[in-house]
PDB file of C-alpha atoms in Angstrom:
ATOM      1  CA  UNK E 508       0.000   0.000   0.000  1.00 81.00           C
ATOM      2  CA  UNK E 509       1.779   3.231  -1.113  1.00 87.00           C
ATOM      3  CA  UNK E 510       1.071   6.884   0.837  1.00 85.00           C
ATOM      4  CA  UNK E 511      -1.758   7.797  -1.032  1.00 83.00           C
ATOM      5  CA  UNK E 512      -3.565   4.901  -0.559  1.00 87.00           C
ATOM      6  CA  UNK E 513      -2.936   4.568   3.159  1.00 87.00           C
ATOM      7  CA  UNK E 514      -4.060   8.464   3.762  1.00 82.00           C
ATOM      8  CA  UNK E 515      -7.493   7.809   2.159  1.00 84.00           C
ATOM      9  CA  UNK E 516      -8.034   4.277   3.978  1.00 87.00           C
ATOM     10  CA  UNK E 517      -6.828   7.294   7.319  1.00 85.00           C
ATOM     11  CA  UNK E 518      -9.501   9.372   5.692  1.00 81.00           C
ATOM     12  CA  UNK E 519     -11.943   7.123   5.334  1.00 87.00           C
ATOM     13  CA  UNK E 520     -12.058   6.012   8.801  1.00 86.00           C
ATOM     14  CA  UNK E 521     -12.032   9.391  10.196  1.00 82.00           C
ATOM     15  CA  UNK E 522     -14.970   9.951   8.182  1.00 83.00           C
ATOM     16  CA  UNK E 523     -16.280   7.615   9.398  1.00 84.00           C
ATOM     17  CA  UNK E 524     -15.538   7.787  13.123  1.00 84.00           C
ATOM     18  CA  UNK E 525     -16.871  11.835  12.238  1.00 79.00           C
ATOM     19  CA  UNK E 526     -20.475  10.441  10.870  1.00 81.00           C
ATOM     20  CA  UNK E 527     -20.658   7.717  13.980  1.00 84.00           C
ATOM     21  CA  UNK E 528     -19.936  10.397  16.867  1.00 81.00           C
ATOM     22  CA  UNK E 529     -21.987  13.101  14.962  1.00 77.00           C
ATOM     23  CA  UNK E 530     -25.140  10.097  14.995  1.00 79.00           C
ATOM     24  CA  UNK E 531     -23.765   9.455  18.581  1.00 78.00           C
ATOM     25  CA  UNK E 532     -24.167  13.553  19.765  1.00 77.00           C
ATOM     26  CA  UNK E 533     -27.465  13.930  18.280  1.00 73.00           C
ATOM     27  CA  UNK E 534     -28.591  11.057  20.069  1.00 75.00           C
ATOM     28  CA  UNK E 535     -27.222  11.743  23.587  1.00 74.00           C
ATOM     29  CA  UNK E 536     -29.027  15.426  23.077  1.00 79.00           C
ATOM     30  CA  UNK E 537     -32.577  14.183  22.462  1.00 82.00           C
ATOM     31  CA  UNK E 538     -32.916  10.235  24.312  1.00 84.00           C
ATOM     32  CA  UNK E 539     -34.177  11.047  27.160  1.00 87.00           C
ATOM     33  CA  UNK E 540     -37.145  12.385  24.820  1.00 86.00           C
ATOM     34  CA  UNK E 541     -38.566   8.809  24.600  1.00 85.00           C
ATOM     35  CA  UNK E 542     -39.534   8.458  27.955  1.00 88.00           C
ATOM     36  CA  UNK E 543     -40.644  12.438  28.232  1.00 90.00           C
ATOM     37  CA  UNK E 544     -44.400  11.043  30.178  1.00 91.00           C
ATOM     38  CA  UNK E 545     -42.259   8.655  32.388  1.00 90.00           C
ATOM     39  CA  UNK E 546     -39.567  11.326  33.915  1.00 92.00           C
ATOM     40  CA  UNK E 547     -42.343  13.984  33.874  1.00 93.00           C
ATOM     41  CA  UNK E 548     -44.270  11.226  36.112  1.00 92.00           C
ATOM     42  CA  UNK E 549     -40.991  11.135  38.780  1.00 93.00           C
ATOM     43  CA  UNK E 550     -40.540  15.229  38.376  1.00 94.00           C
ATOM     44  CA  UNK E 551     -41.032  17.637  35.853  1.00 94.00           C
ATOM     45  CA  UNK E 552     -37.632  19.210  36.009  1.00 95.00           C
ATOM     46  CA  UNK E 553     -36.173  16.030  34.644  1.00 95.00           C
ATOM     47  CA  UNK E 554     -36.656  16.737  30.986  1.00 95.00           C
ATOM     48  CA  UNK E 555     -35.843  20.386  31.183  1.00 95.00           C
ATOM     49  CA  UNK E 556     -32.216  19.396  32.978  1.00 96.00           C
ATOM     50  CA  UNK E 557     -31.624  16.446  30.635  1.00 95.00           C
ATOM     51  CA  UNK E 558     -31.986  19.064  28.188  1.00 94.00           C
ATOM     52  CA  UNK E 559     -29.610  21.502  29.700  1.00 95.00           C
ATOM     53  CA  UNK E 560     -26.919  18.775  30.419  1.00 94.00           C
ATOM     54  CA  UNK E 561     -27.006  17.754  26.993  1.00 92.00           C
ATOM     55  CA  UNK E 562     -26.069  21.637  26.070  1.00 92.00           C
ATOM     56  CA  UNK E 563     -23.092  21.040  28.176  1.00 93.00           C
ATOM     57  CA  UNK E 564     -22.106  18.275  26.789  1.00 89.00           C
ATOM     58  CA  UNK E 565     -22.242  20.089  23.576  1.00 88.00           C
ATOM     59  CA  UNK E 566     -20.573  23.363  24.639  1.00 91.00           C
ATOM     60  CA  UNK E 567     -18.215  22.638  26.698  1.00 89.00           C
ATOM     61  CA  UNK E 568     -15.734  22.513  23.959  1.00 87.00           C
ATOM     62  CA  UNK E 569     -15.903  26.112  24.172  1.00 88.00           C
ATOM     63  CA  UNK E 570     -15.931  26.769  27.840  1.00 87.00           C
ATOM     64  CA  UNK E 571     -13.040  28.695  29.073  1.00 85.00           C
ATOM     65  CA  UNK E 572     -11.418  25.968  30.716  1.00 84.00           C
ATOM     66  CA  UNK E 573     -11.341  23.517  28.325  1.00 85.00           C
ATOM     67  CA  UNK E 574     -10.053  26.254  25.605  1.00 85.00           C
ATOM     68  CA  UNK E 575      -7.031  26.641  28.370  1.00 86.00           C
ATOM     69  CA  UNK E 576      -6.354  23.300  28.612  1.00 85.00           C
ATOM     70  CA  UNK E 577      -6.883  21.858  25.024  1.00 83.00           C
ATOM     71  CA  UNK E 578      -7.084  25.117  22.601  1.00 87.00           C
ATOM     72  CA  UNK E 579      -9.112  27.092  20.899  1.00 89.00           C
ATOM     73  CA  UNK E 580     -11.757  24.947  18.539  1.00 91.00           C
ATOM     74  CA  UNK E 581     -11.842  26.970  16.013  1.00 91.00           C
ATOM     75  CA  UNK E 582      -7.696  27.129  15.804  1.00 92.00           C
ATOM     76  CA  UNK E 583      -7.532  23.679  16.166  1.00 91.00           C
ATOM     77  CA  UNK E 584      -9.703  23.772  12.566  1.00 91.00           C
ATOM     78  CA  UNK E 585      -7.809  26.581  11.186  1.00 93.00           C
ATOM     79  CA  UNK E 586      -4.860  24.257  11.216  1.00 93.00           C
ATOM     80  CA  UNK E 587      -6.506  21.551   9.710  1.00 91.00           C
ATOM     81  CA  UNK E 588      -5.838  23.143   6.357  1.00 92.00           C
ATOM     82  CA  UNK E 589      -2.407  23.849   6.918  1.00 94.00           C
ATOM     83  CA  UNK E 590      -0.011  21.698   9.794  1.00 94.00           C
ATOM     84  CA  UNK E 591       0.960  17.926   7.718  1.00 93.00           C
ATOM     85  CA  UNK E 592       0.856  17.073  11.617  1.00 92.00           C
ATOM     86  CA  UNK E 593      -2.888  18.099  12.452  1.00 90.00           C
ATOM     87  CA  UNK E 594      -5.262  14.263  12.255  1.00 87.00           C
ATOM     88  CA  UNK E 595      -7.459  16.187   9.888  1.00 87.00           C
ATOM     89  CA  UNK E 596      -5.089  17.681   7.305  1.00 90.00           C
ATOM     90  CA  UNK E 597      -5.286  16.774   3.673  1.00 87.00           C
ATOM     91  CA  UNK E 598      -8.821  15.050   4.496  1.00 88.00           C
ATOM     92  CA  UNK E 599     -11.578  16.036   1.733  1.00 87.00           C
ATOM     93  CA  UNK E 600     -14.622  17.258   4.231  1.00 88.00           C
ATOM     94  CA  UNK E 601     -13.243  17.604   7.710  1.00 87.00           C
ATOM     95  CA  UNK E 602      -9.567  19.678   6.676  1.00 90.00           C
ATOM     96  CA  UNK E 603     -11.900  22.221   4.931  1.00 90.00           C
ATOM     97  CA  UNK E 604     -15.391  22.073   6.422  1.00 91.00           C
ATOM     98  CA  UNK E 605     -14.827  20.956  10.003  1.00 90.00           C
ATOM     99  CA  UNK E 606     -14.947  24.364  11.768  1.00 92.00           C
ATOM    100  CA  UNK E 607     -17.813  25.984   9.749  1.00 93.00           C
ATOM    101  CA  UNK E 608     -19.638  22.176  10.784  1.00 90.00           C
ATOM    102  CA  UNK E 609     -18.042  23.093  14.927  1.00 91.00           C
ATOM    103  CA  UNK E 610     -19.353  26.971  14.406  1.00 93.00           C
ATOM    104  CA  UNK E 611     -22.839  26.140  13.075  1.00 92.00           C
ATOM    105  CA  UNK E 612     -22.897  23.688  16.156  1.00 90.00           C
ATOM    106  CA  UNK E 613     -21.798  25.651  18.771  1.00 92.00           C
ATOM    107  CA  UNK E 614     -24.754  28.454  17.250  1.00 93.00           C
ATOM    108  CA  UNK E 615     -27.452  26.387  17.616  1.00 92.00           C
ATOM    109  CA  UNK E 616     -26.192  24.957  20.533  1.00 91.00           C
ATOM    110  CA  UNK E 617     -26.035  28.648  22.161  1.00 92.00           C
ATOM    111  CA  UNK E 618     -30.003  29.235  20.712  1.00 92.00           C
ATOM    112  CA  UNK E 619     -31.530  26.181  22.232  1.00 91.00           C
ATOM    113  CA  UNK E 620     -29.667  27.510  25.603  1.00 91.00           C
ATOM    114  CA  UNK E 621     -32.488  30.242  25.527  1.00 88.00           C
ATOM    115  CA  UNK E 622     -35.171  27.513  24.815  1.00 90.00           C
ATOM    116  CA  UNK E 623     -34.446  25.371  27.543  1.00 91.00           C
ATOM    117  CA  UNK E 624     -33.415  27.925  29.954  1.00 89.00           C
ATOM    118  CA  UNK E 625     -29.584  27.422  29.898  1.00 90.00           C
ATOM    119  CA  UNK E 626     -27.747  30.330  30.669  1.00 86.00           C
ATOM    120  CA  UNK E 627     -24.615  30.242  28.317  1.00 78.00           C
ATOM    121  CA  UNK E 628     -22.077  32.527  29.885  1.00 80.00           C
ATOM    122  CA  UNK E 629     -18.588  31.591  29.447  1.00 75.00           C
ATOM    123  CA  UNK E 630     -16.547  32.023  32.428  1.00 79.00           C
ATOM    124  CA  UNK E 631     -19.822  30.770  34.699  1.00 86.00           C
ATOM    125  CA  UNK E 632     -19.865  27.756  32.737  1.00 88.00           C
ATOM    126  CA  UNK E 633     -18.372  25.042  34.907  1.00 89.00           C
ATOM    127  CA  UNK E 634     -20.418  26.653  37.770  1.00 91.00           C
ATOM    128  CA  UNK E 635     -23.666  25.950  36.059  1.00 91.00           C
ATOM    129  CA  UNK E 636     -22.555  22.801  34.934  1.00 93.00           C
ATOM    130  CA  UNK E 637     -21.987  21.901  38.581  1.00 94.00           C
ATOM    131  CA  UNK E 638     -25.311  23.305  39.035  1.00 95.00           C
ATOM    132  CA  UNK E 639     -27.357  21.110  36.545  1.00 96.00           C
ATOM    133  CA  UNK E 640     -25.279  18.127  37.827  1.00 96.00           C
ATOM    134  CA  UNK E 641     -26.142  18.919  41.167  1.00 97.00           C
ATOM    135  CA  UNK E 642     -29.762  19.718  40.792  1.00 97.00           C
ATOM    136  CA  UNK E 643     -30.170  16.404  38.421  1.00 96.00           C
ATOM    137  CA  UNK E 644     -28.844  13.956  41.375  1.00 96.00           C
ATOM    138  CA  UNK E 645     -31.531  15.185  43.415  1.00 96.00           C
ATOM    139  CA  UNK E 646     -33.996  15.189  41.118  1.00 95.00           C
ATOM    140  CA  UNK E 647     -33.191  11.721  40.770  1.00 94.00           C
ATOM    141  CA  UNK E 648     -32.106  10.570  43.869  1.00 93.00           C
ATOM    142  CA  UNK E 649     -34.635   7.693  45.052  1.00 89.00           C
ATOM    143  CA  UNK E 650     -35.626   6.794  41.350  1.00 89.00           C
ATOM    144  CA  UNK E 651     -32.903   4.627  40.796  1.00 85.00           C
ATOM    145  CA  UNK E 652     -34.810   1.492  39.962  1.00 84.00           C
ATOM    146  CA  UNK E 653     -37.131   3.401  37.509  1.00 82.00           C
ATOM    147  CA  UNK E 654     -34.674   4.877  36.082  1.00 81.00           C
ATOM    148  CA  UNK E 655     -32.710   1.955  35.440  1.00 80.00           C
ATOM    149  CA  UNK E 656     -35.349  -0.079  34.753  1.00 78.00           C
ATOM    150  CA  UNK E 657     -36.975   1.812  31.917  1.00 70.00           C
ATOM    151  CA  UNK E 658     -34.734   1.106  29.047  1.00 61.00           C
ATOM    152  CA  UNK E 659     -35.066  -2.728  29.279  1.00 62.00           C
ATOM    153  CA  UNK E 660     -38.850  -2.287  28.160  1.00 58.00           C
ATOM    154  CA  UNK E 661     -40.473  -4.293  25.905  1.00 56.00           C
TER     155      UNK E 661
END
């Protein structure tokens, strides 16, 4: 196998690894959907704070203390078009498309914060992740066996 074929058998797996997380995100932000009736039964703050958490989970790529400790996103994208070293440079989608795909994220990541009642201000962002954590252990605390019990339905 010469260079050229090993960097698009590389390419190819990132892409796919890219569509399998992307599936993977979208599905950790909207699950607890399908049992909306049953966690509105235990407490109706569940949905609203699985909701929130999932906007952390989404954002907190650009929180202040992740961009200290791993970067910038959108530099990290930036030199995906131009350092041979970066994972995604010389790949057709991600080395040219991947930070307008993280930007358009991060928006409507940051519009659904006003929908579900997420405040999404950057330096108070670990304390309101603490926060939702916090409040969703409660919330939940004493539910255990429903909760763990609901996804072996029939």
């Amino acid at each position: 196998m010469n260079d050229v074929e090993l960097r698009d058998e590389v390419n190819k797996r990132f892409t796919l690894n890219w569509l399998i997380q992307g599936a993977a995100q979208h599905a950790g932000m909207t699950f607890h959907h399908l049992v909306r009736d049953e966690l509105d039964a235990l407490d109706s703050d569940l949905v609203r704070l699985y909701d929130q958490n999932a906007l952390i989970n989404l954002l907190q790529y650009w929180s202040f203390d992740a961009a200290l400790l791993f970067g910038w996103p959108p530099r990290f994208w930036r030199r995906s078009t131009t350092d041979p070293l970066h994972p995604f440079f010389g790949h057709p989608v991600l080395s040219h498309h991947g930070g307008r795909l993280a930007s358009a994220a991060r928006r409507r990541g940051l519009e659904r914060c006003n929908e579900k009642g997420f405040w999404p201000l950057r330096y108070f962002f670990p304390f309101q992740t603490l926060n939702v954590i916090g409040r969703l252990r409660s919330k939940e605390a004493g539910h255990d066996r429903a909760l763990f019990n609901w996804p072996r339905k029939p």
